[in-house]
N, CA, C and O atoms as a DFTB+ gen file, in Angstrom:
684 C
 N C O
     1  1     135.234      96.604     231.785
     2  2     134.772      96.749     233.154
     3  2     134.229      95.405     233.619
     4  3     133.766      94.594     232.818
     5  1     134.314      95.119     235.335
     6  2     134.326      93.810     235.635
     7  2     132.928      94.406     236.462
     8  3     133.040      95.481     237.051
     9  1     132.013      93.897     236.477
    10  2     130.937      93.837     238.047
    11  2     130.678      92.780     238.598
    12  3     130.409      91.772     237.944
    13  1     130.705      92.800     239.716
    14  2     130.172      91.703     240.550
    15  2     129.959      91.647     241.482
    16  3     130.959      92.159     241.987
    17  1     128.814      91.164     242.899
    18  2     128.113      91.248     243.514
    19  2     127.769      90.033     244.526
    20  3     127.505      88.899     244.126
    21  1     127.804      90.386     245.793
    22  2     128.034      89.620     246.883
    23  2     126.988      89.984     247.928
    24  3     126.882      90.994     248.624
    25  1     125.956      88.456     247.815
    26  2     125.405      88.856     248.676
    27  2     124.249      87.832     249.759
    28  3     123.641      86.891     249.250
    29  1     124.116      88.106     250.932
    30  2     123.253      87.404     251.722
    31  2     122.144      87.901     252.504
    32  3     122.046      88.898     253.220
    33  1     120.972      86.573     252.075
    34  2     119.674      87.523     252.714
    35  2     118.962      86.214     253.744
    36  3     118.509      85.199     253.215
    37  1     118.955      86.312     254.474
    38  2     118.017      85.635     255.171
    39  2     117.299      85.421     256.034
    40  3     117.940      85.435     257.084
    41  1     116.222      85.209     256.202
    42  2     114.961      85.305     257.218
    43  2     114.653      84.085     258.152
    44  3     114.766      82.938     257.719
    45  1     114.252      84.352     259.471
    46  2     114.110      83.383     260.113
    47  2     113.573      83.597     261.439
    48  3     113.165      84.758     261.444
    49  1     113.379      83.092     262.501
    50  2     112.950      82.820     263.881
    51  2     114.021      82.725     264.657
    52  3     114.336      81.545     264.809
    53  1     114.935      83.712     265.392
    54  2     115.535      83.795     265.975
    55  2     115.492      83.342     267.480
    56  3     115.483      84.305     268.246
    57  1     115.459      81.889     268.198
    58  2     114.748      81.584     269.594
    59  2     116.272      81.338     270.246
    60  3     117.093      80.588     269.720
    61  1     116.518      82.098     271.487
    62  2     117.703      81.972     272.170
    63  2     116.895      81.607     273.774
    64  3     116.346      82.445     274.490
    65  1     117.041      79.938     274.085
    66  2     116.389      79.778     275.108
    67  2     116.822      80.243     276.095
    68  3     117.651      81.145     275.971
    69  1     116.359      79.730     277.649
    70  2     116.887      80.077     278.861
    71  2     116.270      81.740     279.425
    72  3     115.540      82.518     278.811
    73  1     116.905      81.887     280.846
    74  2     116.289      83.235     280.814
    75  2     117.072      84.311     280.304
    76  3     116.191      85.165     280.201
    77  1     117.816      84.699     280.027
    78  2     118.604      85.476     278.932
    79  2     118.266      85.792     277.942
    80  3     118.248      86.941     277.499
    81  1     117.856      84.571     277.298
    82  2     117.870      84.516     276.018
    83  2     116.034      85.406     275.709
    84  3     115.172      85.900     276.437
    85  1     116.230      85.173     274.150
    86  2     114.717      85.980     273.375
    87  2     114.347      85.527     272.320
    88  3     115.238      84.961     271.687
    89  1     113.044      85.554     271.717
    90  2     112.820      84.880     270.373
    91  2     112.324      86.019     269.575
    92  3     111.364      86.703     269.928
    93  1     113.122      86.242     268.295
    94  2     112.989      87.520     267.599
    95  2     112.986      87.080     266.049
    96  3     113.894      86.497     265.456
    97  1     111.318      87.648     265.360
    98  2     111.705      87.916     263.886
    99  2     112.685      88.682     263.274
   100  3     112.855      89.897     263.380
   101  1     113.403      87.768     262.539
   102  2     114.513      88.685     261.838
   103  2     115.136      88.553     260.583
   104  3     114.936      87.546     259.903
   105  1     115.831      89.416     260.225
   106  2     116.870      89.017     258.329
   107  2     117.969      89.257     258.494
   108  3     118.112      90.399     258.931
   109  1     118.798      88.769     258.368
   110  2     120.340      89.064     258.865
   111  2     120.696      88.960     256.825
   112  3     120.795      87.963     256.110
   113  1     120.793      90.368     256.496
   114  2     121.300      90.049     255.233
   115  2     122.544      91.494     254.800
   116  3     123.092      92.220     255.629
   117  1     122.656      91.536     253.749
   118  2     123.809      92.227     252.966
   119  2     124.060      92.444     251.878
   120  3     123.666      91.465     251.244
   121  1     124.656      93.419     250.977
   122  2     124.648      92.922     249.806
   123  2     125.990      94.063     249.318
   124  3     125.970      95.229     249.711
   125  1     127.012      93.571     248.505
   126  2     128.008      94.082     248.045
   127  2     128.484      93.966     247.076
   128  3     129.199      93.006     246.788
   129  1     128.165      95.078     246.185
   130  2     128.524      95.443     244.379
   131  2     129.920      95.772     244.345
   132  3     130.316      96.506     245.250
   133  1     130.831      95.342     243.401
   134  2     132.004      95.622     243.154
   135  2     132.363      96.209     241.502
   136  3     131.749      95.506     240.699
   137  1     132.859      96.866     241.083
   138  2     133.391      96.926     239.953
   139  2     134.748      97.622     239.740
   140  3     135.050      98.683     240.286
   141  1     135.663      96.822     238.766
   142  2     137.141      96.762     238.139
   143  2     137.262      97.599     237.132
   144  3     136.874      96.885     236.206
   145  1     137.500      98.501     236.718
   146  2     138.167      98.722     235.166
   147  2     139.812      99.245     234.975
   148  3     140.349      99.881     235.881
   149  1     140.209      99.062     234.285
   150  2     141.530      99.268     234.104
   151  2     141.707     100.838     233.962
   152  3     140.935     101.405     233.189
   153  1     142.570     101.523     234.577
   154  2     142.693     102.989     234.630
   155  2     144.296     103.456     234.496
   156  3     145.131     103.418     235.400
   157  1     144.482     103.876     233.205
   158  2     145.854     104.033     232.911
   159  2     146.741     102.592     233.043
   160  3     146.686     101.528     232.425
   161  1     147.625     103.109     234.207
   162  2     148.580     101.316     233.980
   163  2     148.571     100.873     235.605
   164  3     149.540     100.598     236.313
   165  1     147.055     100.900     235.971
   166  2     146.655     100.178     236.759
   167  2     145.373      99.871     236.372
   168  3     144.897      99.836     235.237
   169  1     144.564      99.521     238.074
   170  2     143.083      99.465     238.098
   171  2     142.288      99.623     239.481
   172  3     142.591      99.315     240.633
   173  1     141.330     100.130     239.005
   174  2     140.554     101.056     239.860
   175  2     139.219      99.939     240.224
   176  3     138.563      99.352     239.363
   177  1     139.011      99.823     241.795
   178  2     138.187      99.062     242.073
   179  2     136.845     100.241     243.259
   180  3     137.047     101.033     244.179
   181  1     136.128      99.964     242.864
   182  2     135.238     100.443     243.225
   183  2     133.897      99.573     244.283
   184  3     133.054      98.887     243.705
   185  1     133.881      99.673     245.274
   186  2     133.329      98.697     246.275
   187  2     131.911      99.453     247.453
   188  3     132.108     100.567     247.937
   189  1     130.743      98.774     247.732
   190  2     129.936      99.547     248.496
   191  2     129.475      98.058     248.833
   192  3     129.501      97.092     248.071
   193  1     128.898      98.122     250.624
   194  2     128.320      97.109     251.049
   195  2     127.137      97.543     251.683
   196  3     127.517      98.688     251.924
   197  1     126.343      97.511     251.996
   198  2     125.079      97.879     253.041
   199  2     124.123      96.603     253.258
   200  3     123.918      95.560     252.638
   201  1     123.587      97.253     254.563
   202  2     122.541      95.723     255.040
   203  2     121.449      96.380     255.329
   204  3     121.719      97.389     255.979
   205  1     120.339      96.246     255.128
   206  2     118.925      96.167     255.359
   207  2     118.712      95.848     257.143
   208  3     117.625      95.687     257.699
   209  1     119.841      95.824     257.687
   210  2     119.690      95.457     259.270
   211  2     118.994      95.931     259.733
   212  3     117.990      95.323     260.105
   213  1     119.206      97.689     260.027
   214  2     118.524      98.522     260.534
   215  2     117.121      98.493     260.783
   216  3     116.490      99.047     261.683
   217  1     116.661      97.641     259.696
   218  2     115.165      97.329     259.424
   219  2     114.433      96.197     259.644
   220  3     113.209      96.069     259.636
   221  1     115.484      95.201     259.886
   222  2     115.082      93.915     259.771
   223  2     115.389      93.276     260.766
   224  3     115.098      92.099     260.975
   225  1     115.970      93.956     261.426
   226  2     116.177      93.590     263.577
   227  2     115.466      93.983     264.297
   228  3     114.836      95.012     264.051
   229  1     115.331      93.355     265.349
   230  2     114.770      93.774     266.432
   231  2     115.090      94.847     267.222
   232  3     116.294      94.781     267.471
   233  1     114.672      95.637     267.644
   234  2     114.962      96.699     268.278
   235  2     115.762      96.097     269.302
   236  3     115.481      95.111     269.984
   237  1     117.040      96.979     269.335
   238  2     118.264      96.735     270.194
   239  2     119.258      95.464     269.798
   240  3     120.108      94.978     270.545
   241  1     118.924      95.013     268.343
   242  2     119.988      93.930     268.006
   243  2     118.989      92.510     268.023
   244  3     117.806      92.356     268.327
   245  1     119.938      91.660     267.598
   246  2     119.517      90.249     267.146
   247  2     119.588      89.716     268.963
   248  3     119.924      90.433     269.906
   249  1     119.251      88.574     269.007
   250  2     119.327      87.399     270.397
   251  2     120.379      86.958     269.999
   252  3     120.415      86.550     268.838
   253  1     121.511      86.898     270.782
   254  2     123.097      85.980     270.904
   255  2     123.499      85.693     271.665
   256  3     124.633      86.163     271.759
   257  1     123.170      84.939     272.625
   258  2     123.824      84.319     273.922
   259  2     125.154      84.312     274.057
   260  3     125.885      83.569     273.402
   261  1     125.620      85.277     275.059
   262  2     127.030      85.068     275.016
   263  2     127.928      86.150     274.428
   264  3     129.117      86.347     274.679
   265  1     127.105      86.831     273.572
   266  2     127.616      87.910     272.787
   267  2     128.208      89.204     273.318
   268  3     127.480      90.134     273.666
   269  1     129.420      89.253     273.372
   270  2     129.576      90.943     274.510
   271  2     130.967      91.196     273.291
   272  3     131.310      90.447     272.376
   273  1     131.594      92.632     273.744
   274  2     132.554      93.168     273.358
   275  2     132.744      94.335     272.323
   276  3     133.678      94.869     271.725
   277  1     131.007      94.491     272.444
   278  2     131.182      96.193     271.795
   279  2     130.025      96.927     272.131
   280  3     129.222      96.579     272.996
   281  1     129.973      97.588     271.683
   282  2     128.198      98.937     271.895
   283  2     127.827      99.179     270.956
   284  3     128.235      99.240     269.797
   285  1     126.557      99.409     271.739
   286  2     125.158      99.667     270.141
   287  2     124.815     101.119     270.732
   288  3     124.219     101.206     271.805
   289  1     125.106     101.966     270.195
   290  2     123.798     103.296     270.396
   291  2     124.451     103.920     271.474
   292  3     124.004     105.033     271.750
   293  1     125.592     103.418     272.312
   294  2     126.539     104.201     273.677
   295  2     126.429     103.002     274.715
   296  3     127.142     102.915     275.715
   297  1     125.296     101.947     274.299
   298  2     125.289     100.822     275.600
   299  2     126.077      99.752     274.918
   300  3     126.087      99.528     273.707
   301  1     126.887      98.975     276.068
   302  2     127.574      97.759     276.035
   303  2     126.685      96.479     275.595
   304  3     125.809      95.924     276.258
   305  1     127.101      96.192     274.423
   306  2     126.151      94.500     274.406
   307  2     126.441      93.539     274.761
   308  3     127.520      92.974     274.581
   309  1     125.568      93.190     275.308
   310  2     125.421      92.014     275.859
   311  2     124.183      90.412     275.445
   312  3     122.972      90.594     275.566
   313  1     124.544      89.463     275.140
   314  2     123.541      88.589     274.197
   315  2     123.198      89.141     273.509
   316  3     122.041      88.812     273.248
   317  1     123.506      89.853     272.991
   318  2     123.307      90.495     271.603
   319  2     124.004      90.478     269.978
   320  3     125.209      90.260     269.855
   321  1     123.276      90.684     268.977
   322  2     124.237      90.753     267.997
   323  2     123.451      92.326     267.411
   324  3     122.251      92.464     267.174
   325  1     124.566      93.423     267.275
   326  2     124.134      94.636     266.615
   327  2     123.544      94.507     265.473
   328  3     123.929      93.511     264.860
   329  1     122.480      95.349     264.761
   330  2     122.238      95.426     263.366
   331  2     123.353      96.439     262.744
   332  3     123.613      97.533     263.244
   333  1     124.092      95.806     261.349
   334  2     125.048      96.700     260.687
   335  2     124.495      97.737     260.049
   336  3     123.401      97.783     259.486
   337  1     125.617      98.882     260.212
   338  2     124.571      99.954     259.420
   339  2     124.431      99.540     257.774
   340  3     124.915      98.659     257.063
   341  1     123.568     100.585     257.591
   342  2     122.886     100.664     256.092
   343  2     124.382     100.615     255.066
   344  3     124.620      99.975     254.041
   345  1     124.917     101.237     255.573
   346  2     126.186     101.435     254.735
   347  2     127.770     100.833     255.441
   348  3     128.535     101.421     256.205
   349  1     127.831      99.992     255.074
   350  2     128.643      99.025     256.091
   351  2     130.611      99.492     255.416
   352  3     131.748      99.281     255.839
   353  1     130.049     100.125     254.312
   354  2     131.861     100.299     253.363
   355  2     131.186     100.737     252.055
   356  3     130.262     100.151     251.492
   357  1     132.017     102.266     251.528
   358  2     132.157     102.623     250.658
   359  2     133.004     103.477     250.290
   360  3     133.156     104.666     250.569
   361  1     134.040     102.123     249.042
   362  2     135.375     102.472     249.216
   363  2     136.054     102.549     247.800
   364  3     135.473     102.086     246.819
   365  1     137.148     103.072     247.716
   366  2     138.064     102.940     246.316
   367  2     139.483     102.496     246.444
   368  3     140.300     102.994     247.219
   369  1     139.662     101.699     245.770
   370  2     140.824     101.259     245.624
   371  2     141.887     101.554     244.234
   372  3     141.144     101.323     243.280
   373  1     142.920     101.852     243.811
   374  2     143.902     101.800     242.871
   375  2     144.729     100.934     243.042
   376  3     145.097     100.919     244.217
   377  1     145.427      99.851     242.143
   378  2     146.530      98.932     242.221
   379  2     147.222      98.594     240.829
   380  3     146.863      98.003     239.810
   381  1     148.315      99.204     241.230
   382  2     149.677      98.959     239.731
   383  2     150.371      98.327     240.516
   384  3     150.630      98.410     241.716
   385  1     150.881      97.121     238.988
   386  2     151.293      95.917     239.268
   387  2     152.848      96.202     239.210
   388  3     153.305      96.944     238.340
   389  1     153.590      95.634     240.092
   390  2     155.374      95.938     239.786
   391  2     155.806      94.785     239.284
   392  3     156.245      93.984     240.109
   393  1     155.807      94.435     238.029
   394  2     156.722      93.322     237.656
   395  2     155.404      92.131     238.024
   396  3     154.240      92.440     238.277
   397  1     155.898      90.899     237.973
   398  2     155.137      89.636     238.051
   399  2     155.128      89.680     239.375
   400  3     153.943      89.403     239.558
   401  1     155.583      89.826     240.452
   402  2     155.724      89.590     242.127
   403  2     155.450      90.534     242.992
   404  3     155.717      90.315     244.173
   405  1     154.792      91.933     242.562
   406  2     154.627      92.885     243.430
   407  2     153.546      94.025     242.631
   408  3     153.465      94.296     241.433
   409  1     152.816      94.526     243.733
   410  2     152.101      95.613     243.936
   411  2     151.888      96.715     244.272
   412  3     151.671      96.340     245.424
   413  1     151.713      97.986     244.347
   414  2     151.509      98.869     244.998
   415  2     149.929      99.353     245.046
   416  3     149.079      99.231     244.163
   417  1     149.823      99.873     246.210
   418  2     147.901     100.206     246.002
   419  2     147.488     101.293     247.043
   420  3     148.087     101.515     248.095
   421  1     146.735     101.729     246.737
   422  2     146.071     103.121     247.715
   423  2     144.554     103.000     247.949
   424  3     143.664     103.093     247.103
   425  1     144.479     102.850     248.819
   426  2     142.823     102.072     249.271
   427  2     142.226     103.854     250.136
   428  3     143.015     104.753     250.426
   429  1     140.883     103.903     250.336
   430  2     139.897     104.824     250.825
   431  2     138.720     104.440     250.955
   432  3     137.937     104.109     250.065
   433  1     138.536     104.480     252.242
   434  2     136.938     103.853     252.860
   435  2     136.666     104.999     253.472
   436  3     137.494     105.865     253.753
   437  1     135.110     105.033     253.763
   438  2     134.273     105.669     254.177
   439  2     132.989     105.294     254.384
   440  3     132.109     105.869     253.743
   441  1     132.661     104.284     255.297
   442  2     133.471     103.360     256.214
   443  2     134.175     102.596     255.210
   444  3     133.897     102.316     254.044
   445  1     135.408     102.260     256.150
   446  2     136.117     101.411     254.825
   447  2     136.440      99.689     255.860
   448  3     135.654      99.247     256.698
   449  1     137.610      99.116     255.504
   450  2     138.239      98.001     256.013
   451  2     139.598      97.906     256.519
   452  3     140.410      97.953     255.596
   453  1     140.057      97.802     257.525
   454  2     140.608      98.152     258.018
   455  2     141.888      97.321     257.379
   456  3     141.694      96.685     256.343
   457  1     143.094      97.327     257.948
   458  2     144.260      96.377     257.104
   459  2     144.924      95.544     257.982
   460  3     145.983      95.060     257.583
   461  1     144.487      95.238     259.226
   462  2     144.398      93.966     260.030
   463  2     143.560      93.399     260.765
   464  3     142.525      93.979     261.093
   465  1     143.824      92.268     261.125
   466  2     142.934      91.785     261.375
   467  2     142.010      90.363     260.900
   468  3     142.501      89.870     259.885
   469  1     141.061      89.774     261.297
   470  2     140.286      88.744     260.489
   471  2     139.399      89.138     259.230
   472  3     138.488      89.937     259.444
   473  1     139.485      88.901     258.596
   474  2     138.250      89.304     257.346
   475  2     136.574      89.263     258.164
   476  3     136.272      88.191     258.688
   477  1     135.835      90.108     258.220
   478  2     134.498      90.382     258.671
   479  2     133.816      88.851     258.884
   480  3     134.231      87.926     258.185
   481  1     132.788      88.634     259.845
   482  2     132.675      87.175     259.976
   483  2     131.698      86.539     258.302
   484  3     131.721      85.410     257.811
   485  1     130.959      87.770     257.826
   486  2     129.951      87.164     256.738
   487  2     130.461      87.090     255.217
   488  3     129.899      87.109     254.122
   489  1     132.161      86.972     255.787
   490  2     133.187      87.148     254.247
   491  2     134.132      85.665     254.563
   492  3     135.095      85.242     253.925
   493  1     133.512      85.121     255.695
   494  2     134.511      83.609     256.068
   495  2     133.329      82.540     255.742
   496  3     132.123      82.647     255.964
   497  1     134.025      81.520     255.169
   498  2     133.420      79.865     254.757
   499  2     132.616      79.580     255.573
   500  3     131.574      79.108     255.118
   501  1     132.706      79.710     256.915
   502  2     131.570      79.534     258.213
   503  2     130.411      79.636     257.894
   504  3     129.476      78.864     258.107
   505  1     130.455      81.087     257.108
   506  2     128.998      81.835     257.013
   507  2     127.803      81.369     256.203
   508  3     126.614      81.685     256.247
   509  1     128.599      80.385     255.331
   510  2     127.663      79.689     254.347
   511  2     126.430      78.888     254.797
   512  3     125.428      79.017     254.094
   513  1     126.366      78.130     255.801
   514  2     125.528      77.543     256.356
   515  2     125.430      78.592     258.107
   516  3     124.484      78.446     258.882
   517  1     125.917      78.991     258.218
   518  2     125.608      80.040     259.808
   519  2     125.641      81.212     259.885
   520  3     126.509      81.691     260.615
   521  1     124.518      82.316     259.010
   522  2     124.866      83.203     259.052
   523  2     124.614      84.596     260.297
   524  3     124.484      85.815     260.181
   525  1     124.633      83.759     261.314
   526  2     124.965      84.239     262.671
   527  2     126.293      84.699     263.136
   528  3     127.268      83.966     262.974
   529  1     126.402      85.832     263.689
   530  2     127.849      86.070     264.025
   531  2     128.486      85.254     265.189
   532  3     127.783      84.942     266.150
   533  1     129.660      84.938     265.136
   534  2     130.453      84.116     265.724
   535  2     130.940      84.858     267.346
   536  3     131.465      85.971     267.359
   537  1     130.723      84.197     268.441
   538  2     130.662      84.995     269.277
   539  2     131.829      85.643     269.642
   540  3     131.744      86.591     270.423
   541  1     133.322      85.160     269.042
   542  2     134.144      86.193     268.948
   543  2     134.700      86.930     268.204
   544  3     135.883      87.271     268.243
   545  1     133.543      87.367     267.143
   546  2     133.331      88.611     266.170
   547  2     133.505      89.621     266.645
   548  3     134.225      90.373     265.988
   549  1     132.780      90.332     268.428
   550  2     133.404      91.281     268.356
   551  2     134.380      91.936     269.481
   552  3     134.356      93.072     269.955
   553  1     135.388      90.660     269.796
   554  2     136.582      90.586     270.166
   555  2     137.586      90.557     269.045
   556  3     138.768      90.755     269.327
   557  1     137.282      90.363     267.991
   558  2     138.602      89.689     267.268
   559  2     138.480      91.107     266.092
   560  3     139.296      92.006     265.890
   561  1     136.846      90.806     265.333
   562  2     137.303      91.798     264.326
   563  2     136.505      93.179     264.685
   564  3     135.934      93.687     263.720
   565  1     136.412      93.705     265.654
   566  2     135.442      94.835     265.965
   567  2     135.674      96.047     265.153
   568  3     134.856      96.965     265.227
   569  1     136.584      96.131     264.477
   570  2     137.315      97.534     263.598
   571  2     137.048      97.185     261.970
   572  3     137.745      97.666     261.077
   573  1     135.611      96.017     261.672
   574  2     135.897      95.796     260.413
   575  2     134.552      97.079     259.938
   576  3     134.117      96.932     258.796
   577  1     134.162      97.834     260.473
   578  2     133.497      99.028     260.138
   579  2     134.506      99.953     260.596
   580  3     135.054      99.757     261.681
   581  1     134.794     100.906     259.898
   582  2     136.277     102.024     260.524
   583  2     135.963     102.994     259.604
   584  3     136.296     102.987     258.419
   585  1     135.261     103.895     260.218
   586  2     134.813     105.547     259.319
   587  2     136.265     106.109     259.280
   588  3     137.159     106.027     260.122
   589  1     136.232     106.868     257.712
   590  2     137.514     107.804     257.904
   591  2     138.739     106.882     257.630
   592  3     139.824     107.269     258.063
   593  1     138.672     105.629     256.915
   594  2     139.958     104.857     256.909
   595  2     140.577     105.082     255.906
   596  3     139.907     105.334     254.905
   597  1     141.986     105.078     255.798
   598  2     142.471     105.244     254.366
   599  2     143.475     104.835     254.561
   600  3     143.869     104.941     255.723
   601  1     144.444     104.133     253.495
   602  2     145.796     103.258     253.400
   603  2     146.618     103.964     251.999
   604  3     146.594     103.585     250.828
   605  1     147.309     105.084     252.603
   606  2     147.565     106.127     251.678
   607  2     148.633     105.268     250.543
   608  3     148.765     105.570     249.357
   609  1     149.169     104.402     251.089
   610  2     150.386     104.072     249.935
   611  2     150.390     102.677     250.659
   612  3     150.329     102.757     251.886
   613  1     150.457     101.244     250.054
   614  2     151.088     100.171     250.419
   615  2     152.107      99.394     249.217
   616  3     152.154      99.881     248.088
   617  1     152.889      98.182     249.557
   618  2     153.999      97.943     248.888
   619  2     153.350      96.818     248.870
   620  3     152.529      96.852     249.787
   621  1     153.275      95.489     248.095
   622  2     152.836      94.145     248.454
   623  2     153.563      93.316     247.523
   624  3     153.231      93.275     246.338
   625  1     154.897      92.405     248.152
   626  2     156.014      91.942     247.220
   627  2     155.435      90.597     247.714
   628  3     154.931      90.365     248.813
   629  1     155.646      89.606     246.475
   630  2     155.169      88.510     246.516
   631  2     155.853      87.334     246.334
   632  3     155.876      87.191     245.112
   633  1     156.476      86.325     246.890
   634  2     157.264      85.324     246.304
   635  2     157.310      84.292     245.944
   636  3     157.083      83.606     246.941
   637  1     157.497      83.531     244.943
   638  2     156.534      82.411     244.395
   639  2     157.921      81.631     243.993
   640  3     158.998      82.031     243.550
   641  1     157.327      80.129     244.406
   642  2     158.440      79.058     244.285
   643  2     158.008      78.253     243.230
   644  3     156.826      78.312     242.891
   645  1     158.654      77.638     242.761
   646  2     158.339      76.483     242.157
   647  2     158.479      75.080     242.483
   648  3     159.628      74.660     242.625
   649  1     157.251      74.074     242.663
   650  2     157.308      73.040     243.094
   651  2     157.118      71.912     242.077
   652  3     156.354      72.068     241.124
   653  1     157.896      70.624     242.291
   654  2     157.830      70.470     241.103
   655  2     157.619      68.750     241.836
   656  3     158.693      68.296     242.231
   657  1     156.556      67.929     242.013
   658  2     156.794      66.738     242.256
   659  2     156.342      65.494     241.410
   660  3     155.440      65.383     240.580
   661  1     157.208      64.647     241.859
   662  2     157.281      63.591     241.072
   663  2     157.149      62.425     241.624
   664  3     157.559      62.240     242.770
   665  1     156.627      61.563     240.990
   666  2     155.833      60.230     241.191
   667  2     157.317      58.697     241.317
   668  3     157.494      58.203     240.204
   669  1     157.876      58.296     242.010
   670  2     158.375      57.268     241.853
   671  2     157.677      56.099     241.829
   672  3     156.615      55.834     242.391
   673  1     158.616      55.176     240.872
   674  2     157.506      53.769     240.404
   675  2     158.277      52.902     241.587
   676  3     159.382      52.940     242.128
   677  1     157.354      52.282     241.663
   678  2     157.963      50.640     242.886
   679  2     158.944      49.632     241.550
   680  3     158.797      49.502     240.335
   681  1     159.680      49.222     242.293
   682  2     160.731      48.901     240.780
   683  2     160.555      47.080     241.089
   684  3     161.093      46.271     240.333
């Protein structure tokens, strides 16, 4: 069995100047346990994420200037960034391997992840130093919470070249 664990916590002074804007104590954090074990002649992945948001925001969301393109609670946000729920994905996965170049797999969330789309903004390189959401987070990936998701059967064929380069000498 494999475990491993993903996660971000951080605290700070949230000041969004101008008149719009608001200055709010806050933690924008997360945290996501994973574990692998091999199950028959595949393997079974087992995944849960949740954030402490709920608790650690300001009532009605973080300060984000600029921020629109979804709802909190039935209202439209606006300069805002939502707090994620407590339980952001908890999901299972199965995947048998076909040969060296292909996959098959059966995924189940509750909330789960959806199968297009951008990867969530606090799962991109950005996030390492900004862990503020990107203001077109929720234009682009608004479906990366999706209750009830499931990906009953997928195929995933893979094709791999070989490259082979070589150094010429100056003669």
């Amino acid at each position: 069995m494999v475990l491993m664990a993903h996660y971000d916590f951080v605290v700070g002074l949230n000041a969004q100047g101008g008149p719009r804007g608001a200055t709010k104590f806050e933690s924008a954090n997360w945290f996501m346990p994973i574990a692998f074990r091999r199950v028959g002649p595949g393997t079974l992945q087992l995944r849960a994420m949740f954030s402490f948001e709920p608790f650690t925001f300001a009532r009605g969301g973080s300060p984000l200037l600029f921020q629109t393109g979804e709802t909190f609670k039935g209202q439209p946000i606006i300069d805002r960034q939502h707090p994620h729920d407590f339980w952001m994905e908890l999901s299972a996965q199965y995947t048998v391997a076909l040969g060296e170049r292909g996959t098959w797999f059966t995924y189940f969330g509750y909330p789960g992840e959806p199968a297009l789309g951008p990867p969530a903004f606090m799962h991109r390189a950005s996030a390492s130093e900004n862990p503020s959401a990107a203001l077109s987070h929720h234009l682009q990936d608004s479906t990366h919470i999706s209750f009830g998701y499931s990906r009953p059967l997928h195929l995933s064929l893979v094709q791999t070249r070989r490259l082979d380069l070589q150094r010429q000498r100056a003669g």
